[in-house]
Short mmCIF file of C-alpha atoms in Angstrom, two decimals:
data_model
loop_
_atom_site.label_atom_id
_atom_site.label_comp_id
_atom_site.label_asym_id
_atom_site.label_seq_id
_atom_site.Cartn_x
_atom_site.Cartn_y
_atom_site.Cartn_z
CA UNK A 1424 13.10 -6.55 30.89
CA UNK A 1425 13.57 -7.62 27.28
CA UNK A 1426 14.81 -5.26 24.97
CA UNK A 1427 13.84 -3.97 21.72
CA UNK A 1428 15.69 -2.47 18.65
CA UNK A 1429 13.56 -0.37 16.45
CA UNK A 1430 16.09 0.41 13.61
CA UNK A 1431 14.34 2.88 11.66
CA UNK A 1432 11.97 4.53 13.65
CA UNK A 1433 11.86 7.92 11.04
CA UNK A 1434 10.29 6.22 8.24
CA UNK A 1435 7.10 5.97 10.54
CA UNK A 1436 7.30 8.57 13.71
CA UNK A 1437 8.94 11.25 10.97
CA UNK A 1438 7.41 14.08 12.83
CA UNK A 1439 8.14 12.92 15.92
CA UNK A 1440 4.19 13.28 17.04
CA UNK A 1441 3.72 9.30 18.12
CA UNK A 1442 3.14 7.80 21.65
CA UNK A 1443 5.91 5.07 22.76
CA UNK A 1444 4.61 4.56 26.14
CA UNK A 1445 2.59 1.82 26.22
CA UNK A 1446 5.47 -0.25 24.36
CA UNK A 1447 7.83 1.05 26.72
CA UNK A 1448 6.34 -0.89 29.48
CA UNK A 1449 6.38 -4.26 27.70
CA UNK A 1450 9.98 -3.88 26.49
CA UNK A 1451 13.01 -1.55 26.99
CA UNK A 1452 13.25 0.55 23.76
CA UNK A 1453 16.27 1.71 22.06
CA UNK A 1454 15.56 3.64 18.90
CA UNK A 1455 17.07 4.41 15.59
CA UNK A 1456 16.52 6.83 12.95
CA UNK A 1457 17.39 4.62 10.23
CA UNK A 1458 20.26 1.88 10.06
CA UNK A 1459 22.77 0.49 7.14
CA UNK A 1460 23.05 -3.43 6.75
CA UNK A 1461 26.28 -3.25 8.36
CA UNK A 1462 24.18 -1.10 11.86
CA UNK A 1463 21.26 -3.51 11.90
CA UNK A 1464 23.49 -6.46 12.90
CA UNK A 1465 25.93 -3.75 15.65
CA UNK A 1466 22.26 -2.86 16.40
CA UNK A 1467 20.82 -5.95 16.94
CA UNK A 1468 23.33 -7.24 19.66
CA UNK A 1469 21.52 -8.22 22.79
CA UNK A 1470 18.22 -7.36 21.45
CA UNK A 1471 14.85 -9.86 21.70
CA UNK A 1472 13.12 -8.36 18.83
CA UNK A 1473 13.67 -5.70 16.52
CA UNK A 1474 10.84 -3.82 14.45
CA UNK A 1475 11.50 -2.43 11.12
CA UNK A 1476 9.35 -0.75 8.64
CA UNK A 1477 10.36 -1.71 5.31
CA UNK A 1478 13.77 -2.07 5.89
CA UNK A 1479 15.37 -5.18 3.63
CA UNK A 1480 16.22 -8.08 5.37
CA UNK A 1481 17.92 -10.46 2.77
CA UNK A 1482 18.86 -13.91 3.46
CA UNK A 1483 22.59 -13.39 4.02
CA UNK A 1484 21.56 -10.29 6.77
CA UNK A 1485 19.08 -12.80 8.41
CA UNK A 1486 21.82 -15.18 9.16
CA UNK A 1487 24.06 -12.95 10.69
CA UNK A 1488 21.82 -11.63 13.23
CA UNK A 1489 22.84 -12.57 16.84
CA UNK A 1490 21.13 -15.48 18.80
CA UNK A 1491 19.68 -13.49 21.29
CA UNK A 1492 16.82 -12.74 18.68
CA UNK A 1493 13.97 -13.89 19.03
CA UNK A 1494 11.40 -11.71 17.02
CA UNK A 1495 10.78 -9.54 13.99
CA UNK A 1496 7.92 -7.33 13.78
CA UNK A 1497 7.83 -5.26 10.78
CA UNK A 1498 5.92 -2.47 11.51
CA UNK A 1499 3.58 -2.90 8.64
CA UNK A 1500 0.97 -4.69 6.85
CA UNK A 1501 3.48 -6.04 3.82
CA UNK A 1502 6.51 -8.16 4.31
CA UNK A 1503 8.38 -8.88 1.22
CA UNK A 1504 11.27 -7.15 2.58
CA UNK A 1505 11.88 -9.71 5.03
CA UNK A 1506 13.45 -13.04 4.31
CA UNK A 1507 11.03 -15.21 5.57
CA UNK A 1508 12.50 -18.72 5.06
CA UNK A 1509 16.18 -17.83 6.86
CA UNK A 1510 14.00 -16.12 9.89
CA UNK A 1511 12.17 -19.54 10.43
CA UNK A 1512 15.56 -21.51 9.65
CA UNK A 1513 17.28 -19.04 12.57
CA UNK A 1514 13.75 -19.76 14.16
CA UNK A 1515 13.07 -16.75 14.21
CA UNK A 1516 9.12 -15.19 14.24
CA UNK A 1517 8.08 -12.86 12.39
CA UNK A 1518 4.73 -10.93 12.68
CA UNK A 1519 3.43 -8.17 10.64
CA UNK A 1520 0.63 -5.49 11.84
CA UNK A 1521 -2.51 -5.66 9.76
CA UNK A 1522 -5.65 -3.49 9.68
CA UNK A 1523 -3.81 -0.37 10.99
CA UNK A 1524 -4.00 1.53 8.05
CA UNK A 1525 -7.42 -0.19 7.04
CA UNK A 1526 -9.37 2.98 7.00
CA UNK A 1527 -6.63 5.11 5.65
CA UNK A 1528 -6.12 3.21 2.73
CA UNK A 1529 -9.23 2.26 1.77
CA UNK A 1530 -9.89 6.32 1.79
CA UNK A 1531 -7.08 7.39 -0.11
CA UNK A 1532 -8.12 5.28 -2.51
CA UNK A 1533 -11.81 6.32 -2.46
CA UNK A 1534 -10.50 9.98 -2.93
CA UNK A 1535 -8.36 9.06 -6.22
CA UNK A 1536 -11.85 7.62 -7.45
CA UNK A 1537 -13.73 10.71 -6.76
CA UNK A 1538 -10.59 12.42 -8.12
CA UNK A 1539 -10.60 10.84 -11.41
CA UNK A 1540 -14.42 10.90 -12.18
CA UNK A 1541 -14.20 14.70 -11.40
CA UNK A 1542 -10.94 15.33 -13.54
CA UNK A 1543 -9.76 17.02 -10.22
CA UNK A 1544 -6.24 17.19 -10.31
CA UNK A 1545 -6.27 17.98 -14.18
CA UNK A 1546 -8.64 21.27 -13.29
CA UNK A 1547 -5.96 22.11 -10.71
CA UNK A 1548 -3.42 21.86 -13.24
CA UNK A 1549 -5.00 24.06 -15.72
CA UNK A 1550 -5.39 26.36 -12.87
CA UNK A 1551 -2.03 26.48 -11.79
CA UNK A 1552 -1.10 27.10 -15.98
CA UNK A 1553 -3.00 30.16 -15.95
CA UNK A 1554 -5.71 28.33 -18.43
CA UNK A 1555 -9.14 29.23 -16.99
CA UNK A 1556 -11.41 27.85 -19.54
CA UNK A 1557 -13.29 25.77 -17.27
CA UNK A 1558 -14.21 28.98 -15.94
CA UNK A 1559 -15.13 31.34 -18.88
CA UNK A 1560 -16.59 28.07 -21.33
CA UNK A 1561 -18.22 25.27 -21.34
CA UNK A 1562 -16.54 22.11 -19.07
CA UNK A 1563 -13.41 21.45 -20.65
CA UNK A 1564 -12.91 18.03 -18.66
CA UNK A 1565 -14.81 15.01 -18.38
CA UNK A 1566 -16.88 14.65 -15.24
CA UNK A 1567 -19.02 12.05 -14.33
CA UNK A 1568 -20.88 10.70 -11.31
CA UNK A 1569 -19.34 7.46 -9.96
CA UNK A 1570 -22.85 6.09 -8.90
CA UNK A 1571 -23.86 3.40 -11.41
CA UNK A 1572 -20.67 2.72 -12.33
CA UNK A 1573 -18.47 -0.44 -11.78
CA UNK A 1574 -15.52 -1.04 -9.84
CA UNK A 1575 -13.34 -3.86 -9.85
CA UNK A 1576 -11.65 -4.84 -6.86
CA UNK A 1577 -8.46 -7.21 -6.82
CA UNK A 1578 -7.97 -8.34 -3.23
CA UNK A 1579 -11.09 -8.58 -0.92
CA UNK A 1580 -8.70 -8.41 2.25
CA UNK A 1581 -9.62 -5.89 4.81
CA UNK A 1582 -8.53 -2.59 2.60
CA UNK A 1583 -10.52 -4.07 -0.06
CA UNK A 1584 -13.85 -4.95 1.70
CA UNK A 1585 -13.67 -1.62 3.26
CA UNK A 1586 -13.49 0.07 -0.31
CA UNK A 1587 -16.18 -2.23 -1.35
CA UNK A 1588 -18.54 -1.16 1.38
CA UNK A 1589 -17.88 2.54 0.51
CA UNK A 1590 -18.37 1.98 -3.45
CA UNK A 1591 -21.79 -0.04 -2.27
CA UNK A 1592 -22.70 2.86 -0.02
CA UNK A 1593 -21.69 5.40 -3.48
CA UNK A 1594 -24.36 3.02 -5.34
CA UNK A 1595 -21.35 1.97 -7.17
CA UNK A 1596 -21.54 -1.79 -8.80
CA UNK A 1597 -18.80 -4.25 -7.81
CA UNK A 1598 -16.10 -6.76 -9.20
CA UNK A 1599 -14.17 -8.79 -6.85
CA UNK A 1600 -11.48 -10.65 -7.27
CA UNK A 1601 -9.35 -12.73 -5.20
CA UNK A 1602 -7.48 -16.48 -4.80
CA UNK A 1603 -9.61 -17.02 -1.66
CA UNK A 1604 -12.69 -15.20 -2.50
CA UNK A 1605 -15.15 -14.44 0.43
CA UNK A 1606 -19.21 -13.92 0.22
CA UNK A 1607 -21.18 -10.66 0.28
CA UNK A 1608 -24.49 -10.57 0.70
CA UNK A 1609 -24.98 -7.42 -1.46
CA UNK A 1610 -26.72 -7.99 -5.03
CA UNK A 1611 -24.41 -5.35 -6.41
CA UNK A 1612 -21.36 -6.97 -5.21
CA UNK A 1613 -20.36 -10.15 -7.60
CA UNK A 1614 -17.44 -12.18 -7.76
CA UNK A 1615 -15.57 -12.10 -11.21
CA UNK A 1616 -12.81 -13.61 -13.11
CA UNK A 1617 -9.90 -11.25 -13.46
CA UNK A 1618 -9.99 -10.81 -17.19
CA UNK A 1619 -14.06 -10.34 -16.52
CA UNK A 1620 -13.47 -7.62 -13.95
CA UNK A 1621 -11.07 -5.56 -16.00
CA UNK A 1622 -13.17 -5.97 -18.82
CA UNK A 1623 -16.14 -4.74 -17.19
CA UNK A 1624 -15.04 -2.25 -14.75
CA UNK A 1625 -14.73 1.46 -15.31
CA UNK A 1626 -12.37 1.32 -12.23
CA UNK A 1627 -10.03 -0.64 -11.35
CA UNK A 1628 -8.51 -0.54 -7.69
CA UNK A 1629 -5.26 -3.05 -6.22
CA UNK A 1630 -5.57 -4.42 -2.76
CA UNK A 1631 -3.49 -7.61 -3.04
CA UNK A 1632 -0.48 -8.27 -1.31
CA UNK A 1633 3.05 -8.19 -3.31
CA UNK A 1634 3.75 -12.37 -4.10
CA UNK A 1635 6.31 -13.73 -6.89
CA UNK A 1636 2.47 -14.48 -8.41
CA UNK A 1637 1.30 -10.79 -8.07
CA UNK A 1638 4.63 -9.27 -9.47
CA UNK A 1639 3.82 -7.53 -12.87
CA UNK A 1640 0.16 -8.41 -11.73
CA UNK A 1641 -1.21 -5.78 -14.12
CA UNK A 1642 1.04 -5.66 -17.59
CA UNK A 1643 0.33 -4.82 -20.99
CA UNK A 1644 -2.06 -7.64 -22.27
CA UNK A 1645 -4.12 -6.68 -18.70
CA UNK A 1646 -4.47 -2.87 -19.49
CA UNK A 1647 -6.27 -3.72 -22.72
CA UNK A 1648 -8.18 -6.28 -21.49
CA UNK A 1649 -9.68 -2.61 -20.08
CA UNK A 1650 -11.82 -0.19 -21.14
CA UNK A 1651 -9.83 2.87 -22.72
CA UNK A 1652 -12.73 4.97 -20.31
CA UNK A 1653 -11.15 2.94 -17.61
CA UNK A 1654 -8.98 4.10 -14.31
CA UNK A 1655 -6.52 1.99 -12.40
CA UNK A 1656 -5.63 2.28 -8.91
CA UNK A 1657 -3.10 1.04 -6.72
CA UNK A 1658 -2.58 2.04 -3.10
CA UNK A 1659 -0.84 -1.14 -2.37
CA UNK A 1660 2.41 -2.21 -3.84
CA UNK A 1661 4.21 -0.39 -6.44
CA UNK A 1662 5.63 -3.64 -8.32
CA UNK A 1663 1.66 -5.06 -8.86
CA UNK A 1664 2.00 -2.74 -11.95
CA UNK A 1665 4.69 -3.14 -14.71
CA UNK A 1666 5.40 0.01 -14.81
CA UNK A 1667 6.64 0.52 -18.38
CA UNK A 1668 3.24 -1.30 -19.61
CA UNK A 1669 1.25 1.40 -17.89
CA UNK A 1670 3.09 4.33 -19.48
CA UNK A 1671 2.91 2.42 -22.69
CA UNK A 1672 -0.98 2.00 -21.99
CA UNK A 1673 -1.31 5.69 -21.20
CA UNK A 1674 0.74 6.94 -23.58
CA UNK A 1675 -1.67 4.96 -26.51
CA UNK A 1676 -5.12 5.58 -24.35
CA UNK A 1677 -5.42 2.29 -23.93
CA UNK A 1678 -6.18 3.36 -20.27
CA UNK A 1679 -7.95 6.99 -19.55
CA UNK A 1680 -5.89 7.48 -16.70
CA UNK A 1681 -4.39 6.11 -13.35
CA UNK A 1682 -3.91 7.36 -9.56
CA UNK A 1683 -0.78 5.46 -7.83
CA UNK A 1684 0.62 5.64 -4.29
CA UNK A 1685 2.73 3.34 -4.87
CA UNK A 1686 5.77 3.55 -7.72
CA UNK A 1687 7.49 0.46 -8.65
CA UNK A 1688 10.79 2.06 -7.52
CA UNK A 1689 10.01 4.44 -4.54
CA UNK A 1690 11.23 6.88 -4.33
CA UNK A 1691 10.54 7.38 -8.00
CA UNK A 1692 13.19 8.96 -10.27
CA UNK A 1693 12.78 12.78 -10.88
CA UNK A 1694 12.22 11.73 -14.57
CA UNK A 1695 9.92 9.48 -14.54
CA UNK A 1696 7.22 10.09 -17.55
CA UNK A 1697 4.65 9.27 -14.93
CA UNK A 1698 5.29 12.60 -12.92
CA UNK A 1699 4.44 14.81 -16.20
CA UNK A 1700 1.11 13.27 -17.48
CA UNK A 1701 -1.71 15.04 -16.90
CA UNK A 1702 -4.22 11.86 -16.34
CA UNK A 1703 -1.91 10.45 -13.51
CA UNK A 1704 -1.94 11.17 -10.05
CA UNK A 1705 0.95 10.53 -8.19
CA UNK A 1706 1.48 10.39 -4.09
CA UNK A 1707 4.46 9.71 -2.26
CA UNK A 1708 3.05 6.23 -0.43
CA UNK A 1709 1.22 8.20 2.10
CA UNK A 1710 -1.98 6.00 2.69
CA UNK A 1711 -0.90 4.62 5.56
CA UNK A 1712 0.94 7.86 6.85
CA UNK A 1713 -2.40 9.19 8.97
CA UNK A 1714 -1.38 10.31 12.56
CA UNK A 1715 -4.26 7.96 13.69
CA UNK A 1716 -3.14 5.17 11.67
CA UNK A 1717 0.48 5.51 13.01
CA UNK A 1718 -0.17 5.54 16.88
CA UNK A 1719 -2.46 2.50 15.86
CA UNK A 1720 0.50 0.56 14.55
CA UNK A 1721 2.80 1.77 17.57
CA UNK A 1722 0.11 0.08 19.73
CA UNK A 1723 -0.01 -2.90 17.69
CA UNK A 1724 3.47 -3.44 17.83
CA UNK A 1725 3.12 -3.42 21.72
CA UNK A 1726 0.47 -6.10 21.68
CA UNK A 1727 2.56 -8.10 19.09
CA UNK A 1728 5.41 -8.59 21.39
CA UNK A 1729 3.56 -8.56 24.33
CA UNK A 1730 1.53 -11.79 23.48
CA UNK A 1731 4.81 -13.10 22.04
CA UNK A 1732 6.41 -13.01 25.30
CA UNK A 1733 3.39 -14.33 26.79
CA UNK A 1734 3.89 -17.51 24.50
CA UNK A 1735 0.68 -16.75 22.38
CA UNK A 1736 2.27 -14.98 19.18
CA UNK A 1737 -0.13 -13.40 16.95
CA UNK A 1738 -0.09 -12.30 13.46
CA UNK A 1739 2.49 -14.77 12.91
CA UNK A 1740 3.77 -14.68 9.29
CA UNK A 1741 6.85 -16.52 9.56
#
């Protein structure tokens, strides 16, 4: 039986609820907490594939890995933490695992809409301040319905059609935008420019992978291409967003406000200006962290290497 090396199996099974059954009878499975640089390649001796999730694998790593391996599967949607040209030069596959967190996502980042067009958090805050005045006056937050309104969407992949269809289904009108745009039949949906989306859109939600294009996707000459009544959203990667633009943007309301998963450095430093503004919400990358959407990717990662060893490799990124 092959074996398989998963080197940091906390940063996805952390409560040790998931199911490893049905990949231990493709593959013998040893499995690691977390490993150092210096334990992935002690680790990696004899294996046939390991599977990481989000664990850097640099050039200079890559090459040192030992010849009996075969296959990477980062068990994940994004790969930027894997060198991809020294994997194909050690020829060397790599997959990925997308659409296990579709629905998970795309409802995370349905809630921080709802969120912000309530003033949710900010009403929670006052609460936990001992400041009741939403209680004894009139509203002392904006709230507003989200139907009617517009939402721009960067990246129609599968998280972002699955948003659009919810904002369609919230009568919600809709910006897309993406390098290899798809068709909707919906009236209400319309593909845009960028600079026409963010210009138009009263939200603004990232579902684009992380590219040397995307980097610093959203700076300081995008935020005021907004409207200062605008949100932005990002439940993909940290790093779309320069992150001292958007506290500059927030800080001067060129922005009303923004709901992140992601953090350009994750963890984020205790100090970060983010954490203590009262228009922000922050969470700790936990879109994809369902207990659904994690014994989904377990079972993906079983089909991955099964049709690999089959000779039919799927979701081949390498």
């Amino acid at each position: 039986m092959k074996k398989a090396v998963i080197l940091n199996t906390a940063k996805f099974n952390f409560d040790g609820k998931l199911d490893f059954a049905g990949l231990e009878k493709i593959v013998e499975v040893v499995r690691y907490d977390a490993s150092s640089s210096d334990e992935i390649l002690k680790r990696s001796e004899g294996a046939d594939v390991i599977i990481t999730k989000e664990l850097p694998l640099p050039e200079e790593l890559i090459r040192k890995l030992p010849d009996s391996l075969k296959l990477i599967c980062e068990a994940g949607t994004g790969f930027n933490n894997i060198n991809l040209p020294a994997a194909k030069e050690r020829n060397i596959t790599v997959c990925n695992v997308p659409g296990y967190s579709t629905g998970a996502v795309a409802q995370l980042a349905v809630s921080f809409i709802l969120s912000l067009s309530s003033s949710l958090a900010r009403q929670q805050i006052m609460i936990k301040q001992n400041r009741f005045d939403n209680f004894t006056k009139s509203l002392q937050l904006p709230h507003h319905e989200v139907q009617g309104k517009t939402l721009g969407v960067i990246g129609s992949g599968a998280i972002g059609r699955q948003v659009i269809r919810v904002a369609s289904a919230l009568d919600m009108k809709v910006f897309y935008h993406d390098i290899n745009p798809g068709t909707f039949d919906d009236g209400n949906i319309k593909y845009a420019p960028i600079d026409t989306l963010l210009r138009e859109s009263d939200f603004v939600t990232l579902h684009c992978p992380l590219t040397e294009k995307t980097r610093c996707l959203m700076d300081i000459s995008k935020f005021r291409l907004m409207k200062k009544t605008a949100y932005i959203i990002n439940t993909s990667r940290g790093a779309l967003i320069k992150e001292s633009d958007l506290i500059e943007a927030l800080k001067h309301g060129e922005i009303a406000g923004a709901a992140l998963d992601v953090q350009e450095t994750e963890p984020p430093a205790t100090d970060n200006p983010l954490f203590k503004m009262d228009n922000v919400i922050m969470t700790p990358h936990i879109g994809w962290q369902t207990l659904e959407s994690r014994q989904r990717l377990v079972e993906q990662l079983a089909d991955n290497i099964r049709f690999f060893l089959d000779g039919k490799p799927v979701n081949v990124v390498s």
